[in-house]
Amino acid sequence: GAGVSQSPSNKVTEKGKDVELRCDPISGHTALYWYRQSLGQGLEFLIYFQGNSAPDKSGLPSDRFSAERTGGSVSTLTIQRTQQEDSAVYLCASSPEPFYEQYFGPGTRLTVT
Amino acid sequence: DQQVKQNSPSLSVQEGRISILNCDYTNSMFDYFLWYKKYPAEGPTFLISISSIKDKNEDGRFTVFLNKSAKHLSLHIVPSQPGDSAVYFCAASETSSYKLIFGSGTRLLVRP
């Protein structure tokens, strides 16, 4: 079956612009996670959605970052007024229920110039 | 403060030999540990996991060992194959939370 998909695969934006990154989880997966990987670093947790519960936003690095998940499926991660330090690969993952074994998408490489 | 550390950024082994990838953690509340494998331009894929109630878990050529007193885990790949060449991430989590805390990864190269 189809895996987690993310779009765009690459995004180059100018400093100060807003960007939206999209994630389509595996159909039927109730849990959705966003991570980011900066150059030479491990994956950093950003936010976690589970069903209709309030999301765990504890990993969002600043109030410029926000995410939503509509209809319990597709999620968008929005970064406002992008900064150069936001350059990273943004990875989305989903799982059938809240669980550690998460299925990752290919990521969106964001470059802020 | 890195809670999960992979101190070796890279490892090179001969095909057929054993690959040993190491991971250390600092948070004693972690009770579930995973290894993910990542190829270029792809997302990480789950490889193997271990709960803190065990000290060993085996799946084919892959074995994960957990030493709770030392806060250390390792992944053994025997025998190593060229297709195993990838970046391997160690991750940890607490039962109360499903967010994974990742190490910085170790790039494994298996030479034919």
mmCIF file of C-alpha atoms in Angstrom:
data_model
loop_
_atom_site.group_PDB
_atom_site.id
_atom_site.type_symbol
_atom_site.label_atom_id
_atom_site.label_comp_id
_atom_site.label_asym_id
_atom_site.label_seq_id
_atom_site.Cartn_x
_atom_site.Cartn_y
_atom_site.Cartn_z
ATOM 1 C CA GLY A 1 0.000 0.000 0.000
ATOM 2 C CA ALA A 2 0.970 3.666 -0.235
ATOM 3 C CA GLY A 3 3.362 4.958 2.350
ATOM 4 C CA VAL A 4 3.609 8.376 3.945
ATOM 5 C CA SER A 5 3.939 11.065 1.310
ATOM 6 C CA GLN A 6 5.223 14.594 1.704
ATOM 7 C CA SER A 7 5.205 17.622 -0.552
ATOM 8 C CA PRO A 8 7.075 19.434 -1.821
ATOM 9 C CA SER A 9 10.197 17.284 -1.812
ATOM 10 C CA ASN A 10 12.342 20.405 -1.986
ATOM 11 C CA LYS A 11 11.573 24.012 -1.129
ATOM 12 C CA VAL A 12 13.832 27.024 -1.475
ATOM 13 C CA THR A 13 12.533 30.224 0.049
ATOM 14 C CA GLU A 14 13.794 33.648 0.930
ATOM 15 C CA LYS A 15 14.319 34.656 4.505
ATOM 16 C CA GLY A 16 11.180 36.214 5.932
ATOM 17 C CA LYS A 17 8.717 34.341 3.730
ATOM 18 C CA ASP A 18 6.161 31.856 5.021
ATOM 19 C CA VAL A 19 6.182 28.208 3.922
ATOM 20 C CA GLU A 20 3.721 25.335 4.163
ATOM 21 C CA LEU A 21 4.787 21.711 4.155
ATOM 22 C CA ARG A 22 2.287 18.939 3.604
ATOM 23 C CA CYS A 23 2.067 15.384 4.892
ATOM 24 C CA ASP A 24 -0.280 12.605 3.796
ATOM 25 C CA PRO A 25 -0.112 9.793 6.347
ATOM 26 C CA ILE A 26 -0.815 6.148 5.655
ATOM 27 C CA SER A 27 -4.568 5.637 5.373
ATOM 28 C CA GLY A 28 -6.074 4.599 8.689
ATOM 29 C CA HIS A 29 -3.130 5.733 10.792
ATOM 30 C CA THR A 30 -4.417 7.768 13.698
ATOM 31 C CA ALA A 31 -1.113 9.110 14.979
ATOM 32 C CA LEU A 32 0.976 11.641 13.046
ATOM 33 C CA TYR A 33 4.336 13.126 13.969
ATOM 34 C CA TRP A 34 6.586 15.861 12.592
ATOM 35 C CA TYR A 35 10.357 15.831 13.047
ATOM 36 C CA ARG A 36 13.163 17.823 11.517
ATOM 37 C CA GLN A 37 16.744 16.910 10.790
ATOM 38 C CA SER A 38 19.293 19.668 10.599
ATOM 39 C CA LEU A 39 22.616 19.050 8.882
ATOM 40 C CA GLY A 40 24.697 16.517 10.822
ATOM 41 C CA GLN A 41 22.088 16.169 13.535
ATOM 42 C CA GLY A 42 19.614 13.545 14.571
ATOM 43 C CA LEU A 43 15.900 13.887 14.113
ATOM 44 C CA GLU A 44 14.306 16.455 16.399
ATOM 45 C CA PHE A 45 10.685 15.964 17.508
ATOM 46 C CA LEU A 46 8.386 18.870 16.658
ATOM 47 C CA ILE A 47 4.721 17.931 17.144
ATOM 48 C CA TYR A 48 2.441 14.897 17.558
ATOM 49 C CA PHE A 49 -1.242 14.466 16.673
ATOM 50 C CA GLN A 50 -3.430 11.645 17.908
ATOM 51 C CA GLY A 51 -7.044 11.449 16.813
ATOM 52 C CA ASN A 52 -9.104 14.307 18.190
ATOM 53 C CA SER A 53 -6.864 14.870 21.190
ATOM 54 C CA ALA A 54 -4.990 18.125 21.660
ATOM 55 C CA PRO A 55 -1.636 17.868 19.861
ATOM 56 C CA ASP A 56 1.638 17.631 21.744
ATOM 57 C CA LYS A 57 3.408 20.782 20.579
ATOM 58 C CA SER A 58 6.249 20.565 23.046
ATOM 59 C CA GLY A 59 8.921 20.291 20.349
ATOM 60 C CA LEU A 60 8.029 23.342 18.278
ATOM 61 C CA PRO A 61 11.111 25.606 18.453
ATOM 62 C CA SER A 62 9.286 28.944 18.307
ATOM 63 C CA ASP A 63 5.879 30.510 17.799
ATOM 64 C CA ARG A 64 6.733 30.917 14.123
ATOM 65 C CA PHE A 65 6.023 27.191 13.785
ATOM 66 C CA SER A 66 2.503 25.795 13.731
ATOM 67 C CA ALA A 67 0.818 22.667 12.454
ATOM 68 C CA GLU A 68 -2.662 21.413 11.914
ATOM 69 C CA ARG A 69 -4.250 18.168 10.959
ATOM 70 C CA THR A 70 -7.538 18.368 9.124
ATOM 71 C CA GLY A 71 -10.098 15.591 9.268
ATOM 72 C CA GLY A 72 -7.709 13.360 11.124
ATOM 73 C CA SER A 73 -5.673 12.805 7.969
ATOM 74 C CA VAL A 74 -3.567 15.340 6.057
ATOM 75 C CA SER A 75 -1.307 17.617 8.070
ATOM 76 C CA THR A 76 0.390 20.883 7.198
ATOM 77 C CA LEU A 77 3.370 22.366 8.983
ATOM 78 C CA THR A 78 3.606 26.145 8.596
ATOM 79 C CA ILE A 79 6.715 28.186 9.254
ATOM 80 C CA GLN A 80 6.181 31.933 9.304
ATOM 81 C CA ARG A 81 8.888 34.518 8.648
ATOM 82 C CA THR A 82 11.452 31.829 7.863
ATOM 83 C CA GLN A 83 15.006 32.190 9.134
ATOM 84 C CA GLN A 84 18.189 30.591 7.830
ATOM 85 C CA GLU A 85 18.355 28.330 10.873
ATOM 86 C CA ASP A 86 15.036 26.799 9.764
ATOM 87 C CA SER A 87 16.885 25.117 6.874
ATOM 88 C CA ALA A 88 16.547 21.380 7.443
ATOM 89 C CA VAL A 89 14.799 18.259 6.245
ATOM 90 C CA TYR A 90 11.288 18.106 7.689
ATOM 91 C CA LEU A 91 10.042 14.558 8.171
ATOM 92 C CA CYS A 92 6.534 13.369 8.804
ATOM 93 C CA ALA A 93 5.687 9.977 10.272
ATOM 94 C CA SER A 94 2.502 8.112 11.089
ATOM 95 C CA SER A 95 1.527 5.013 13.036
ATOM 96 C CA PRO A 96 -1.691 2.963 13.339
ATOM 97 C CA GLU A 97 -2.036 4.103 16.925
ATOM 98 C CA PRO A 98 0.241 6.042 19.221
ATOM 99 C CA PHE A 99 3.337 3.874 19.110
ATOM 100 C CA TYR A 100 7.052 3.984 18.866
ATOM 101 C CA GLU A 101 7.332 2.190 15.527
ATOM 102 C CA GLN A 102 6.578 5.033 13.208
ATOM 103 C CA TYR A 103 6.523 5.016 9.419
ATOM 104 C CA PHE A 104 8.371 7.950 7.907
ATOM 105 C CA GLY A 105 7.856 9.864 4.697
ATOM 106 C CA PRO A 106 10.773 10.894 2.454
ATOM 107 C CA GLY A 107 10.888 14.395 3.912
ATOM 108 C CA THR A 108 10.852 17.952 2.589
ATOM 109 C CA ARG A 109 14.239 19.632 2.257
ATOM 110 C CA LEU A 110 13.767 23.291 3.154
ATOM 111 C CA THR A 111 16.466 25.804 2.260
ATOM 112 C CA VAL A 112 16.118 29.377 3.462
ATOM 113 C CA THR A 113 18.358 31.799 1.561
ATOM 114 C CA ASP B 1 21.720 18.582 26.055
ATOM 115 C CA GLN B 2 21.741 15.419 23.964
ATOM 116 C CA GLN B 3 19.796 12.678 25.683
ATOM 117 C CA VAL B 4 20.719 10.079 23.055
ATOM 118 C CA LYS B 5 24.266 9.959 21.747
ATOM 119 C CA GLN B 6 25.890 8.082 18.934
ATOM 120 C CA ASN B 7 29.537 8.930 19.328
ATOM 121 C CA SER B 8 30.769 7.280 16.147
ATOM 122 C CA PRO B 9 29.732 9.272 13.094
ATOM 123 C CA SER B 10 30.917 6.533 10.752
ATOM 124 C CA LEU B 11 31.910 2.869 10.648
ATOM 125 C CA SER B 12 33.442 0.792 7.866
ATOM 126 C CA VAL B 13 33.407 -3.018 7.886
ATOM 127 C CA GLN B 14 34.191 -5.802 5.450
ATOM 128 C CA GLU B 15 31.321 -7.756 3.929
ATOM 129 C CA GLY B 16 30.601 -10.869 5.957
ATOM 130 C CA ARG B 17 32.021 -9.469 9.189
ATOM 131 C CA ILE B 18 30.113 -8.134 12.186
ATOM 132 C CA SER B 19 28.996 -4.501 12.382
ATOM 133 C CA ILE B 20 28.532 -3.094 15.879
ATOM 134 C CA LEU B 21 26.814 0.257 16.250
ATOM 135 C CA ASN B 22 26.707 1.874 19.675
ATOM 136 C CA CYS B 23 24.341 4.257 21.406
ATOM 137 C CA ASP B 24 24.346 5.858 24.864
ATOM 138 C CA TYR B 25 21.517 7.627 26.644
ATOM 139 C CA THR B 26 21.267 9.802 29.712
ATOM 140 C CA ASN B 27 17.562 9.794 30.609
ATOM 141 C CA SER B 28 16.810 6.933 33.009
ATOM 142 C CA MET B 29 13.091 7.320 32.233
ATOM 143 C CA PHE B 30 13.586 5.938 28.731
ATOM 144 C CA ASP B 31 12.089 2.464 28.564
ATOM 145 C CA TYR B 32 11.810 1.715 24.869
ATOM 146 C CA PHE B 33 14.595 1.826 22.327
ATOM 147 C CA LEU B 34 14.618 1.522 18.569
ATOM 148 C CA TRP B 35 17.000 1.443 15.647
ATOM 149 C CA TYR B 36 16.094 3.067 12.363
ATOM 150 C CA LYS B 37 17.945 2.779 9.080
ATOM 151 C CA LYS B 38 18.061 5.602 6.545
ATOM 152 C CA TYR B 39 19.095 5.614 2.914
ATOM 153 C CA PRO B 40 19.800 8.914 1.103
ATOM 154 C CA ALA B 41 16.701 10.842 0.029
ATOM 155 C CA GLU B 42 14.424 8.460 1.921
ATOM 156 C CA GLY B 43 12.791 8.625 5.309
ATOM 157 C CA PRO B 44 14.087 6.422 8.133
ATOM 158 C CA THR B 45 12.715 2.871 8.239
ATOM 159 C CA PHE B 46 12.167 0.933 11.431
ATOM 160 C CA LEU B 47 14.654 -1.889 11.951
ATOM 161 C CA ILE B 48 14.396 -3.375 15.430
ATOM 162 C CA SER B 49 13.358 -2.373 18.936
ATOM 163 C CA ILE B 50 13.800 -3.434 22.544
ATOM 164 C CA SER B 51 11.857 -2.804 25.716
ATOM 165 C CA SER B 52 13.687 -2.031 28.957
ATOM 166 C CA ILE B 53 12.406 -5.286 30.463
ATOM 167 C CA LYS B 54 14.678 -7.187 28.096
ATOM 168 C CA ASP B 55 18.405 -7.135 27.507
ATOM 169 C CA LYS B 56 18.443 -8.674 24.041
ATOM 170 C CA ASN B 57 16.210 -8.834 20.994
ATOM 171 C CA GLU B 58 17.073 -10.668 17.818
ATOM 172 C CA ASP B 59 15.592 -10.498 14.329
ATOM 173 C CA GLY B 60 17.464 -12.377 11.651
ATOM 174 C CA ARG B 61 20.874 -10.821 11.132
ATOM 175 C CA PHE B 62 20.071 -7.972 13.535
ATOM 176 C CA THR B 63 20.421 -8.123 17.312
ATOM 177 C CA VAL B 64 19.991 -5.279 19.759
ATOM 178 C CA PHE B 65 21.558 -5.455 23.217
ATOM 179 C CA LEU B 66 20.519 -3.225 26.111
ATOM 180 C CA ASN B 67 22.640 -2.561 29.195
ATOM 181 C CA LYS B 68 20.431 -0.500 31.502
ATOM 182 C CA SER B 69 23.017 -0.013 34.214
ATOM 183 C CA ALA B 70 25.411 1.492 31.693
ATOM 184 C CA LYS B 71 22.623 3.265 29.774
ATOM 185 C CA HIS B 72 24.020 1.742 26.633
ATOM 186 C CA LEU B 73 22.617 -0.159 23.700
ATOM 187 C CA SER B 74 24.179 -1.633 20.635
ATOM 188 C CA LEU B 75 23.078 -3.025 17.298
ATOM 189 C CA HIS B 76 24.905 -6.024 15.895
ATOM 190 C CA ILE B 77 24.605 -6.951 12.231
ATOM 191 C CA VAL B 78 25.943 -10.395 11.356
ATOM 192 C CA PRO B 79 26.939 -11.033 8.639
ATOM 193 C CA SER B 80 27.162 -7.538 7.214
ATOM 194 C CA GLN B 81 26.129 -7.067 3.593
ATOM 195 C CA PRO B 82 26.809 -4.182 1.173
ATOM 196 C CA GLY B 83 23.069 -3.412 1.164
ATOM 197 C CA ASP B 84 23.335 -2.621 4.860
ATOM 198 C CA SER B 85 25.303 0.511 3.999
ATOM 199 C CA ALA B 86 23.159 3.360 5.331
ATOM 200 C CA VAL B 87 22.869 5.764 8.240
ATOM 201 C CA TYR B 88 21.642 4.092 11.422
ATOM 202 C CA PHE B 89 19.790 6.097 14.054
ATOM 203 C CA CYS B 90 19.244 5.042 17.616
ATOM 204 C CA ALA B 91 16.039 6.377 19.234
ATOM 205 C CA ALA B 92 14.519 6.247 22.689
ATOM 206 C CA SER B 93 11.185 7.001 24.294
ATOM 207 C CA GLU B 94 9.316 6.954 27.584
ATOM 208 C CA THR B 95 6.150 4.902 27.972
ATOM 209 C CA SER B 96 4.194 8.055 28.768
ATOM 210 C CA SER B 97 5.214 9.712 25.530
ATOM 211 C CA TYR B 98 5.370 8.532 21.947
ATOM 212 C CA LYS B 99 7.825 11.089 20.748
ATOM 213 C CA LEU B 100 11.136 9.588 19.796
ATOM 214 C CA ILE B 101 14.430 11.123 20.852
ATOM 215 C CA PHE B 102 17.025 10.364 18.202
ATOM 216 C CA GLY B 103 20.784 10.179 18.202
ATOM 217 C CA SER B 104 22.766 11.924 15.480
ATOM 218 C CA GLY B 105 23.313 8.727 13.499
ATOM 219 C CA THR B 106 26.188 6.497 12.431
ATOM 220 C CA ARG B 107 27.002 6.048 8.765
ATOM 221 C CA LEU B 108 27.795 2.399 8.075
ATOM 222 C CA LEU B 109 29.752 1.386 5.003
ATOM 223 C CA VAL B 110 30.010 -2.313 4.232
ATOM 224 C CA ARG B 111 32.851 -2.934 1.792
ATOM 225 C CA PRO B 112 32.435 -5.786 -0.724
#
